[in-house]
Coordinates of C-alpha atoms and ligand atoms in Angstrom, one line a residue:
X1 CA -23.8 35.5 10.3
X2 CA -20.0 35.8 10.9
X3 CA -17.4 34.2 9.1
X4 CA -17.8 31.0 10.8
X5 CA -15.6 29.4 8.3
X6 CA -12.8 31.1 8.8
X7 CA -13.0 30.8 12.7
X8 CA -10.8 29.3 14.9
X9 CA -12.2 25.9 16.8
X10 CA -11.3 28.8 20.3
X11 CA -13.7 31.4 18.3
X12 CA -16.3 28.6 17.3
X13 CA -16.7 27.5 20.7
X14 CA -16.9 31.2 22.3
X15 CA -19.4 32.4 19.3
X16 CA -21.3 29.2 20.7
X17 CA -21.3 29.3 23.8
X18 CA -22.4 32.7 23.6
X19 CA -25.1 32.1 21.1
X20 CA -23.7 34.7 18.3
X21 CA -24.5 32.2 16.3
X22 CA -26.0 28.2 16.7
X23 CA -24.6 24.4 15.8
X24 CA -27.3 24.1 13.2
X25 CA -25.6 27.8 11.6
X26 CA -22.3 26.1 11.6
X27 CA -23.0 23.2 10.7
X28 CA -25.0 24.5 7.8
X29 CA -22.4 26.2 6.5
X30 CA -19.4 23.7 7.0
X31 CA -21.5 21.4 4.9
X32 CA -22.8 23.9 2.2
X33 CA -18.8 24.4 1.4
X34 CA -18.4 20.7 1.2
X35 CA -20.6 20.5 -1.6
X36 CA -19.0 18.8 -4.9
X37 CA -16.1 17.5 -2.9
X38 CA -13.7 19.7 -3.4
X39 CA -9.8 18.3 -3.4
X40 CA -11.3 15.2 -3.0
X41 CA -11.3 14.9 1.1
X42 CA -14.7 13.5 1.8
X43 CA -15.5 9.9 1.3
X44 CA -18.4 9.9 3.2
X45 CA -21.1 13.0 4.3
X46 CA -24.5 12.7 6.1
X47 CA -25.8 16.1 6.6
X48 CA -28.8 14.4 8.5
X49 CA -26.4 13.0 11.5
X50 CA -24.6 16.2 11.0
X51 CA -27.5 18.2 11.5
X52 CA -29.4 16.4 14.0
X53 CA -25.9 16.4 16.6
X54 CA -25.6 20.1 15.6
X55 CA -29.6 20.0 17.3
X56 CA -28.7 18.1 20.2
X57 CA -26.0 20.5 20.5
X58 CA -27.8 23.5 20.3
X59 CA -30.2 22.0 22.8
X60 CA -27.6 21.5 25.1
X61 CA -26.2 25.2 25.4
X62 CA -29.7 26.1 25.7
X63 CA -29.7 24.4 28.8
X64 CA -26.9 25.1 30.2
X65 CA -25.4 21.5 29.9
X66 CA -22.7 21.9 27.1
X67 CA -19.7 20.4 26.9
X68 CA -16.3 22.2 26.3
X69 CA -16.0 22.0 22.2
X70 CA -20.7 21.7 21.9
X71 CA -21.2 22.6 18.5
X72 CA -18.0 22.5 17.4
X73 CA -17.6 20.8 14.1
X74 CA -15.5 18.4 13.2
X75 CA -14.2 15.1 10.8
X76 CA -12.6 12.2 10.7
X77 CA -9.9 10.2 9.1
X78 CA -11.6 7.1 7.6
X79 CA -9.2 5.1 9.7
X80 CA -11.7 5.8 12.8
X81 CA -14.4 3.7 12.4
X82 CA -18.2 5.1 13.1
X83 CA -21.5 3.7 13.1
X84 CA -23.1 7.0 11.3
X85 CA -20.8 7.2 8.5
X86 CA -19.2 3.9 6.6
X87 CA -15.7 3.1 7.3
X88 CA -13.5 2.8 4.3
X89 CA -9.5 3.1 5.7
X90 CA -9.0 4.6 2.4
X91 CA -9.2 0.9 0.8
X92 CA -11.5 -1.0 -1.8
X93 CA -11.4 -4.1 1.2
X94 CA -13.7 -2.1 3.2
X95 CA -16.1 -0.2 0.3
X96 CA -19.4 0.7 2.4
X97 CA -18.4 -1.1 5.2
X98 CA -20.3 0.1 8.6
X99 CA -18.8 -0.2 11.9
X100 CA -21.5 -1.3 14.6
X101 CA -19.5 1.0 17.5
X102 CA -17.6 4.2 17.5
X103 CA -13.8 4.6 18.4
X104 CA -12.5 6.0 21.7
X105 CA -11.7 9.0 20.1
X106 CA -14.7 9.6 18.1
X107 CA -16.5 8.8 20.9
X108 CA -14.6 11.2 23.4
X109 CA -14.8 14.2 21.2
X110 CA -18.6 14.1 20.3
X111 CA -18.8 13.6 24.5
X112 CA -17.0 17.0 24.8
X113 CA -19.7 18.2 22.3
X114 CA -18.2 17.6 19.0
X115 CA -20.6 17.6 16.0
X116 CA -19.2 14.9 12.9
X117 CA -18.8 16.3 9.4
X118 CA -17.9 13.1 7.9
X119 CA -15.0 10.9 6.3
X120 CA -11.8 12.1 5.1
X121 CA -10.0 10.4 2.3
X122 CA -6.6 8.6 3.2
X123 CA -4.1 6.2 1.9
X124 CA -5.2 2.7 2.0
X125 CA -4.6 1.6 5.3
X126 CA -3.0 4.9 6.3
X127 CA 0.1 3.6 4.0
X128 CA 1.5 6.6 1.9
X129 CA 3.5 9.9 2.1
X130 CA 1.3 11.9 -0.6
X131 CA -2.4 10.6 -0.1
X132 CA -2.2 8.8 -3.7
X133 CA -3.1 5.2 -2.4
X134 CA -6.6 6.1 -1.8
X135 CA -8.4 3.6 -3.5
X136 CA -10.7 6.4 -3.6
X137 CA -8.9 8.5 -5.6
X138 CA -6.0 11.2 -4.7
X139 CA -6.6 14.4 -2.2
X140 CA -5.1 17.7 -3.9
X141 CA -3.3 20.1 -2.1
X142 CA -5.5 23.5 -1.6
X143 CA -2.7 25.6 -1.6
X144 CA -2.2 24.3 -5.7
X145 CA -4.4 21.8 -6.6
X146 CA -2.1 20.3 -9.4
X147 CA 0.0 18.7 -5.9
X148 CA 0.1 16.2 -3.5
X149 CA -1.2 17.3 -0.2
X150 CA 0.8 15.1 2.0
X151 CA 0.2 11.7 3.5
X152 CA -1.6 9.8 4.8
X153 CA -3.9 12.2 6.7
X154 CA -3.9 14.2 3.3
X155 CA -7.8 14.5 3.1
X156 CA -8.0 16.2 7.2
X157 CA -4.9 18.6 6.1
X158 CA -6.7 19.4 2.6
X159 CA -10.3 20.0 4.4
X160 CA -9.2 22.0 7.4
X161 CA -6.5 24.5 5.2
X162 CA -9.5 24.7 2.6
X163 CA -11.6 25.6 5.5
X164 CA -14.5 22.8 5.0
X165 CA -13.8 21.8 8.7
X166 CA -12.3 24.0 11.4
X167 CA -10.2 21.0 12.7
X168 CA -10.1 16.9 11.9
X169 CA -8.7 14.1 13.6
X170 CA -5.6 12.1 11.6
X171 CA -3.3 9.3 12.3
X172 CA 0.5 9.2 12.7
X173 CA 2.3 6.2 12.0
X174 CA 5.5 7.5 10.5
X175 CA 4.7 10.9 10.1
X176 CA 0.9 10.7 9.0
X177 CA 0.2 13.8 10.9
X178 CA 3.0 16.2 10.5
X179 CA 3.3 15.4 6.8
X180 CA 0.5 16.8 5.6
X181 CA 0.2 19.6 8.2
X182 CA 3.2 20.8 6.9
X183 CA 2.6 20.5 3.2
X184 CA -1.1 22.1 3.7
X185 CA 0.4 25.0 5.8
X186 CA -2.1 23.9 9.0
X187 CA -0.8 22.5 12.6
X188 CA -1.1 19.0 14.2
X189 CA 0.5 17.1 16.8
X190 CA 0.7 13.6 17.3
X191 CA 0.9 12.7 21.5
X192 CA 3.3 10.1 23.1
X193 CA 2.1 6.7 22.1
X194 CA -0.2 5.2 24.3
X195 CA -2.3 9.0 24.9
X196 CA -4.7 8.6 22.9
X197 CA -6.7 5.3 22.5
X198 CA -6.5 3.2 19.4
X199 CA -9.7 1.2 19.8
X200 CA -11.3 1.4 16.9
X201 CA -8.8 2.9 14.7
X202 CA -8.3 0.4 12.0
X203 CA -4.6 -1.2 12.9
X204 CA -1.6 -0.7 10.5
X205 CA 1.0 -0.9 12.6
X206 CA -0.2 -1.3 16.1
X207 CA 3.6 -0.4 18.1
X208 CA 3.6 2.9 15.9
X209 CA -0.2 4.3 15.1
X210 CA -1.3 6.8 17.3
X211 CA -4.2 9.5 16.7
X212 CA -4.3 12.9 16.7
X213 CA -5.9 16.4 15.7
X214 CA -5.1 18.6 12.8
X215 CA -6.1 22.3 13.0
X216 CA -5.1 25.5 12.0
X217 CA -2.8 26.6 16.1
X218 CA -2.0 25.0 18.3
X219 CA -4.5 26.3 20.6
X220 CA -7.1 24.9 18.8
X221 CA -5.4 21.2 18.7
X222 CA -4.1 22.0 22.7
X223 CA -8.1 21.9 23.2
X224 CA -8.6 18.9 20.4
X225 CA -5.8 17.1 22.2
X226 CA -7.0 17.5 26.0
X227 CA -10.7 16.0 24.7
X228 CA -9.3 13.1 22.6
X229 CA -6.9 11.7 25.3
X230 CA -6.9 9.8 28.2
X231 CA -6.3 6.0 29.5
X232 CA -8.3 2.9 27.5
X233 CA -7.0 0.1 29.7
X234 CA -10.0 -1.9 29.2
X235 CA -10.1 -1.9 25.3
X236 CA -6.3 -1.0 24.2
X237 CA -3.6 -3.0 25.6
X238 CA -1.4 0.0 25.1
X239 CA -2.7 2.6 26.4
X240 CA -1.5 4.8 28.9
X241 CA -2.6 4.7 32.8
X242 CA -1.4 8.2 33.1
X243 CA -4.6 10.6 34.2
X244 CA -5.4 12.7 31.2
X245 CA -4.6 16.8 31.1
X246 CA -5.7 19.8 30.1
X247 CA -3.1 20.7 27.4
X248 CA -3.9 24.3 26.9
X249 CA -2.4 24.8 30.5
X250 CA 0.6 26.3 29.9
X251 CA -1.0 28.3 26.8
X252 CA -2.8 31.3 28.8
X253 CA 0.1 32.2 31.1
X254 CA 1.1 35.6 30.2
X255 CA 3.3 36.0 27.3
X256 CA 5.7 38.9 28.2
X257 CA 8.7 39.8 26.0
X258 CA 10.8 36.9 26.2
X259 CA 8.1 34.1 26.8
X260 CA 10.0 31.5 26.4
X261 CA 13.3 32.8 28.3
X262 CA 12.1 31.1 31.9
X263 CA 10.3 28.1 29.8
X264 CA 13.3 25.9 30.2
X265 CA 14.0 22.7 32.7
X266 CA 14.3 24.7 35.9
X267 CA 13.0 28.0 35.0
X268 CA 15.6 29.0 32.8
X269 CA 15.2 29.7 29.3
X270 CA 14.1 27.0 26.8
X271 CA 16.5 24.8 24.8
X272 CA 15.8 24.1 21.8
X273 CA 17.7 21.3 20.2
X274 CA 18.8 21.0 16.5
X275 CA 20.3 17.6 15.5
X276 CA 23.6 18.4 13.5
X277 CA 22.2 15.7 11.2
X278 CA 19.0 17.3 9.7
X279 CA 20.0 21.2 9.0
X280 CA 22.0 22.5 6.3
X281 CA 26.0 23.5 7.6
X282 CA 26.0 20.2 9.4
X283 CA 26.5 16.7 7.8
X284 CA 23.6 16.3 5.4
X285 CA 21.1 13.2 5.7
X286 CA 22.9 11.0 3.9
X287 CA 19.9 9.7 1.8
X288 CA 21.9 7.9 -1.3
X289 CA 23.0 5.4 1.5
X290 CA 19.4 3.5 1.9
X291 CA 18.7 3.4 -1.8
X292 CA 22.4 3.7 -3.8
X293 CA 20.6 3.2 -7.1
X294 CA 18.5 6.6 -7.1
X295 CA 20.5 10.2 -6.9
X296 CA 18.3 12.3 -4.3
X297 CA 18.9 16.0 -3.7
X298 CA 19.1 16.1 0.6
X299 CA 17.0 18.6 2.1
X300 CA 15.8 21.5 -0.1
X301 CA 17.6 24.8 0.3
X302 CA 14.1 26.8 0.7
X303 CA 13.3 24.0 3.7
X304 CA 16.6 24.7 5.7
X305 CA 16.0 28.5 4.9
X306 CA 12.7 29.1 6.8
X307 CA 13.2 26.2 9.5
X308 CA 16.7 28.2 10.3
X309 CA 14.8 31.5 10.4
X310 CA 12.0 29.6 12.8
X311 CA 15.1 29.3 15.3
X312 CA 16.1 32.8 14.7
X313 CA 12.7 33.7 16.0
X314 CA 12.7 31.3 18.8
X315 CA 15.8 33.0 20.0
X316 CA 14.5 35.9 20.1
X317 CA 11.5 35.0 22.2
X318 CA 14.2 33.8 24.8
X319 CA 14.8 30.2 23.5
X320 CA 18.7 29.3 24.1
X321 CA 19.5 27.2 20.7
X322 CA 21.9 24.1 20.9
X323 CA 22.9 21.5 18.8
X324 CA 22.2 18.1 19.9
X325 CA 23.1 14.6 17.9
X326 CA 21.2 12.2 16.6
X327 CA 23.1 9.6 15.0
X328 CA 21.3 6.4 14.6
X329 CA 18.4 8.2 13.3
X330 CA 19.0 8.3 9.3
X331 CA 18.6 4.6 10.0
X332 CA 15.0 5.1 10.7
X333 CA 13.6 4.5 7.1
X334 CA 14.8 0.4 6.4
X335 CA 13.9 0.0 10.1
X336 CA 10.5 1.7 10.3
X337 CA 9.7 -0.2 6.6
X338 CA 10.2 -3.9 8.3
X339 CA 8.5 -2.9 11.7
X340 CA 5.6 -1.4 9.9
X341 CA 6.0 -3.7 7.2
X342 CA 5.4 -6.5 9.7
X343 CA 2.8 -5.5 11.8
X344 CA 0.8 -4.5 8.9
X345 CA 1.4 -8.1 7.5
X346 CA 0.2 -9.4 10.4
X347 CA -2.9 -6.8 11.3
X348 CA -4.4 -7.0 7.7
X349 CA -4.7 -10.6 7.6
X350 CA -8.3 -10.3 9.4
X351 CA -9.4 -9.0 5.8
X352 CA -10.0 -12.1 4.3
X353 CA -13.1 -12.2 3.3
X354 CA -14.5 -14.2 5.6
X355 CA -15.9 -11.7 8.6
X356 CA -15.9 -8.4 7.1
X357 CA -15.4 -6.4 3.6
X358 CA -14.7 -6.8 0.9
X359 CA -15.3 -11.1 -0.4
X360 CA -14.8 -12.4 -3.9
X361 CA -17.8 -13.0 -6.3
X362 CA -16.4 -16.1 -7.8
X363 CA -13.6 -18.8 -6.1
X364 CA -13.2 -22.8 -6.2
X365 CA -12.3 -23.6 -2.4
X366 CA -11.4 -21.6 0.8
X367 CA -8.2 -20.8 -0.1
X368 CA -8.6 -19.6 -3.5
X369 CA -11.6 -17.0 -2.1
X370 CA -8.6 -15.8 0.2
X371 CA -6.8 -15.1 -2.7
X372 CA -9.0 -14.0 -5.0
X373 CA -10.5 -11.6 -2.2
X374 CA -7.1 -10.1 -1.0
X375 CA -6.0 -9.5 -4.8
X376 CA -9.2 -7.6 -5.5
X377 CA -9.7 -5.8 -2.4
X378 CA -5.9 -4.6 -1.5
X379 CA -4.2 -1.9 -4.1
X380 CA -0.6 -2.2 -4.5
X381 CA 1.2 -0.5 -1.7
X382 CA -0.9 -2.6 0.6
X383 CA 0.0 -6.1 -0.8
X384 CA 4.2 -4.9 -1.3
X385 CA 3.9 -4.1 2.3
X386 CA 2.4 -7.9 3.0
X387 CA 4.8 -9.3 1.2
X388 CA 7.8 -7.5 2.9
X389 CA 5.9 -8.3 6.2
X390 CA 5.7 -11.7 5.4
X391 CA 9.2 -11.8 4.1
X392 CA 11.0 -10.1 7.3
X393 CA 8.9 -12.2 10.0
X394 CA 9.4 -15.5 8.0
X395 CA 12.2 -17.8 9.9
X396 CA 15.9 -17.5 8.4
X397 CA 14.9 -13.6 7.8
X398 CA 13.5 -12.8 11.2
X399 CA 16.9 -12.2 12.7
X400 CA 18.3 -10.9 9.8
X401 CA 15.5 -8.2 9.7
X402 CA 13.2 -7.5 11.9
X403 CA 15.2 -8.7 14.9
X404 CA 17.7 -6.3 13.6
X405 CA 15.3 -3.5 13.4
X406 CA 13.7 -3.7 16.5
X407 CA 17.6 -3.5 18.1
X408 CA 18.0 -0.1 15.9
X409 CA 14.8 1.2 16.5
X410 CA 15.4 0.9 20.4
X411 CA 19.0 2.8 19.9
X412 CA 17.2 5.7 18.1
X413 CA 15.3 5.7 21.5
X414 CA 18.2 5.9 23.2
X415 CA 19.7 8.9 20.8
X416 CA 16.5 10.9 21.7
X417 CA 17.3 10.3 25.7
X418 CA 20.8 11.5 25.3
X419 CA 19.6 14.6 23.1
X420 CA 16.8 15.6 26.0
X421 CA 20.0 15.8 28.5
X422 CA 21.0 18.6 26.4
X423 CA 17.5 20.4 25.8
X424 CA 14.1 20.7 25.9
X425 CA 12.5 20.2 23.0
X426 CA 13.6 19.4 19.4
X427 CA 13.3 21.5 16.5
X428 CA 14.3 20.5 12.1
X429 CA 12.1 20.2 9.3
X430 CA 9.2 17.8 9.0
X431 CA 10.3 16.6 5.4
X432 CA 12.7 17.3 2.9
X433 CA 10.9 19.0 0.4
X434 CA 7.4 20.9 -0.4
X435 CA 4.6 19.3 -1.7
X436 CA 5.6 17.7 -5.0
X437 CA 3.2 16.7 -8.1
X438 CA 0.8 14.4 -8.0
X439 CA 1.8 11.4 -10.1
X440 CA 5.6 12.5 -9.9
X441 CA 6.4 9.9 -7.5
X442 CA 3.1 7.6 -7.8
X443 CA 4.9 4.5 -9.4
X444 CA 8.1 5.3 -7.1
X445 CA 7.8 3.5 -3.6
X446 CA 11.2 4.2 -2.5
X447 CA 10.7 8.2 -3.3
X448 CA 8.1 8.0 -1.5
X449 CA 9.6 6.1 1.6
X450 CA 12.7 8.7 1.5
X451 CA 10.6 11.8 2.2
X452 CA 9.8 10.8 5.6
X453 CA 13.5 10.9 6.8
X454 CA 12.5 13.2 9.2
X455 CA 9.2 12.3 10.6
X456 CA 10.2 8.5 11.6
X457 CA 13.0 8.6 14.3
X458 CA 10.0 10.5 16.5
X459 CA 7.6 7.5 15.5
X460 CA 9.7 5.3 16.3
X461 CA 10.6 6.4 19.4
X462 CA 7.0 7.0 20.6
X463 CA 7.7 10.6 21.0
X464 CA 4.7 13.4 21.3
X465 CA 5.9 15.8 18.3
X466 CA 4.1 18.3 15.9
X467 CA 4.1 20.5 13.0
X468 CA 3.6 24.0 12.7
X469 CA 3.9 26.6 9.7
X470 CA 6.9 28.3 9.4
X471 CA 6.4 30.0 6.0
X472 CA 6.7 28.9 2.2
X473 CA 9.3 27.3 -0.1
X474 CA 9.7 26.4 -3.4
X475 CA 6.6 27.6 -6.0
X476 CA 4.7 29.1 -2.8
X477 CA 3.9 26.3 -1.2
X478 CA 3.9 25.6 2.8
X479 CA 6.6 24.8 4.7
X480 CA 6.2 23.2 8.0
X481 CA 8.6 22.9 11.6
X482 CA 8.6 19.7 13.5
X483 CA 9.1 20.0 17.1
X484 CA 9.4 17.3 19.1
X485 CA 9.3 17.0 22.9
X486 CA 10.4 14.4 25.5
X487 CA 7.4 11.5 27.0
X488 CA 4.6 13.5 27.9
X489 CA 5.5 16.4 27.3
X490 CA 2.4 17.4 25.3
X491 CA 1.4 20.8 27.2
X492 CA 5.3 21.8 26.9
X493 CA 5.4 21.4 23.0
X494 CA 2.1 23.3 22.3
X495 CA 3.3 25.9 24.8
X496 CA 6.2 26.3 22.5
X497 CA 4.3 26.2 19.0
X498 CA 1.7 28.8 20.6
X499 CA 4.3 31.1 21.6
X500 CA 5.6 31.5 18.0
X501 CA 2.4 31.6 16.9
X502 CA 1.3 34.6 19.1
X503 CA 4.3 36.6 16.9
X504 CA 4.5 34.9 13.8
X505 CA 1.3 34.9 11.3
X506 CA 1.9 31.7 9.2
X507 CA -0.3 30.0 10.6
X508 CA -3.4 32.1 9.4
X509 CA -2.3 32.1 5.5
X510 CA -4.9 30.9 3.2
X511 CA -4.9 29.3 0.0
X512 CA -6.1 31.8 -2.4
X513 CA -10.0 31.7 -2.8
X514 CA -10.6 30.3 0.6
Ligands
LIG1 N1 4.5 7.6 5.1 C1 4.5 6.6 6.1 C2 4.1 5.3 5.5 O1 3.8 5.2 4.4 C3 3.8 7.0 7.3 C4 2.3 6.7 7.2 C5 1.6 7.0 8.5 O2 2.1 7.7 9.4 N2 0.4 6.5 8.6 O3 4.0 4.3 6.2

């Protein structure tokens, strides 16, 4: 049989449809190279379900009835709950805890044919930067082991660049998508808020979470995205009533020299914005501002190096580069820390022991089983984050904070509006750094918080953005570009990605002895 492994989720679905090979074959083999969990990125596998949907697939080609991805496998955050694989969210609160439905978007990509792998490891309740809040234990970074592989989608980046899944669904609150995209050397995208449904996704910040795939082009997640998506109205307040798309669109329309030179607003050629805030030669991200006690280096010379070359190539497939501004955006990280801060507060007081999860063995009256449950069950970043939730909503602070925050958060909005005037899309790093070490910034929250100065403003703006690989940094390890695109503007941005991924071959490294 081919090398099924190392095929695209495009190739997979051709080979299938075509019958080169069967579901059962793939499957077979996807779950052969999970075996002894390598980096850590499974919680939970059940090669019967796998198997027996990789049947019903096969079936299904056979007559003729197949959807677009049959056969295709696939995993999942364990933020997505499903009723053939227990439902962790990465925390001890929900240890073999089994979901009686499946969510939207579990639900939507097994109807477009979709077999399940399993669970990938996470933060605890999606809350981290390097995938070290897994009560579960840490995901490493296949690219070198002895690192962090991002966060908190770090066990869907870690399976799909080791190749034990040809794609996987993540999360994005603050960056939970890009992050580890970037620092695993794969591509994901994260769609406007409100795209893609969030029943079923367990809630940490409900104004901010939003779902989507992680894969190795952005042709495969185009095709990921355009089965995930679509309106919820019915089971998500927040979803969008906008009709859903095929995203791959733009993707086949023929490439010429200068692809992007008529890609633009009007026909012209594509701008591409880069905020004077976030690139080296500009004023620097003035980091030492939101946390005066601890010296931080700015963005890493290797960093601004390949994302400036990325723009070199984008101007030579006909993008016109122009510096926009985003000013209010370096205030992204104490405002996204209330907002999330808060909602999470709020949305995680359901664990308590009394409907679901995790309860405590021994307690004297209602109250103290609340406590005793939520100290047991919750690691540490979950319980600071309840306490600053608490803190910031509680009367005398709400004004001061999250009042405050909201008002911000709604002028880095506004930045974003004034920048689209000026261009297209928006290009700058995803983080500050490569992947660091695991442990080096485990008992460090604040380190932690800083490395997402560049993946928040977007979040908080409810943004569609993405990452792609643009080359490698610092002790060889991946590098990613964010791009970032105005409401809706899904099929635009993967156009864009695809187009330097037709020329570019960063996308298709490997780590070595994958
Ligand atoms: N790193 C951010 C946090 O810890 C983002 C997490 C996410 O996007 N789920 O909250």
């Amino acid at each position: 049989m081919a090398d099924v492994h190392n095929m695209t989720v495009a190739e997979l679905a051709a080979g299938l449809q075509n019958k080169d090979f069967s579901a059962v074959e793939v499957a077979t083999r996807f779950l052969a190279r999970t075996g002894g969990n390598p980096h850590n990125a499974f919680l939970d596998i059940n090669s019967e379900v796998t198997l027996a949907q990789a049947q019903a697939s096969d079936a299904k080609i056979a007559a003729g009835t197949a959807g677009p991805l049959e056969g295709v496998p696939i995993a999942h955050k364990d933020i997505f709950v499903t009723k053939d694989f227990a439902t962790t969210a990465g925390s001890k609160m929900l240890t073999d805890y089994r979901s009686p439905f499946d969510a939207t978007v579990v639900s939507k990509l097994r109807e477009a044919g979709m077999v399940t792998l399993g669970k990938l490891n996470c933060d605890e309740f999606a809350m981290g930067s390097a995938n070290e809040n897994s009560a579960y234990g840490a995901v490493t970074n296949p690219w070198d082991t002895t690192c962090i592989p991002g966060g908190s989608s770090g066990g869907s980046a870690a399976a799909v660049a080791a190749r034990l899944a040809p794609a996987a669904t993540g999360t994005d609150t603050g960056g939970s998508i890009r992050q580890p995209a970037a620092f695993c050397g794969i591509t994901g995208i994260k769609p406007t808020y409100g795209r893609a449904s969030r029943y079923g996704m367990v809630a940490f910040a409900s104004s901010l979470d939003q779902a989507g795939p992680m894969a190795r082009s952005a042709e495969d997640c185009a095709l990921l995205l355009s089965a995930m998506c679509g309106p919820d109205l019915d089971r998500d307040s927040t979803s969008l009533n906008v009709k859903n798309e095929d995203f791959s669109r733009l993707l086949a329309k023929p490439a010429g020299d200068k692809p992007l030179a008529t890609a633009g607003k009007d026909g012209g050629p594509l701008k591409i914005g880069h905020p004077r805030e976030w690139l080296g030669g500009g004023s620097q991200v003035d980091f030492d501002r939101h946390a005066p006690a601890r010296r931080s280096e700015g963005t890493n010379p290797q960093v601004n190096k390949r994302i400036e070359e990325a723009l070199a190539h984008y101007k030579s497939l006909g993008a016109e580069l122009v510096e926009v501004s985003l000013p209010q955006a370096q205030l992204s990280i104490p405002v996204y820390y209330i907002v999330c801060a808060a909602e999470a507060s709020s949305n995680l007081s359901r664990f308590d022991g009394v409907k679901f999860g995790h309860r405590a063995k021994e307690f004297t009256d209602l109250a103290d089983m609340y406590q005793r449950t939520r100290s047991e069950g919750f690691g540490d970043e979950v319980k600071r984050r309840i306490m600053i939730g608490s803190y910031v909503l509680s009367h005398g602070y709400y004004d001061a904070y999250y009042l405050q925050a909201q008002k911000i958060r709604r002028m880095i909005a506004n930045d974003f509006q004034a920048a689209f005037a000026q261009c297209d899309v928006i290009a700058g790093p995803v983080a500050p750094t490569t992947p660091w070490k695991l442990g080096d910034k485990a008992d460090d929250p604040v380190a932690n918080y800083l490395a997402d100065i560049f993946t928040l403003p977007a979040s908080l703006a409810g943004l569609p953005c993405m990452s792609i690989p643009v080359g490698f940094g610092d002790m060889g390890m991946p590098v990613g570009m964010q791009l970032i695109g105005n409401y809706l503007q899904e099929a635009q941005l993967l156009n864009v990605a695809h187009r330097f991924q037709q020329v570019t071959n960063f996308h298709e490294a490997r780590p070595e002895g994958v």
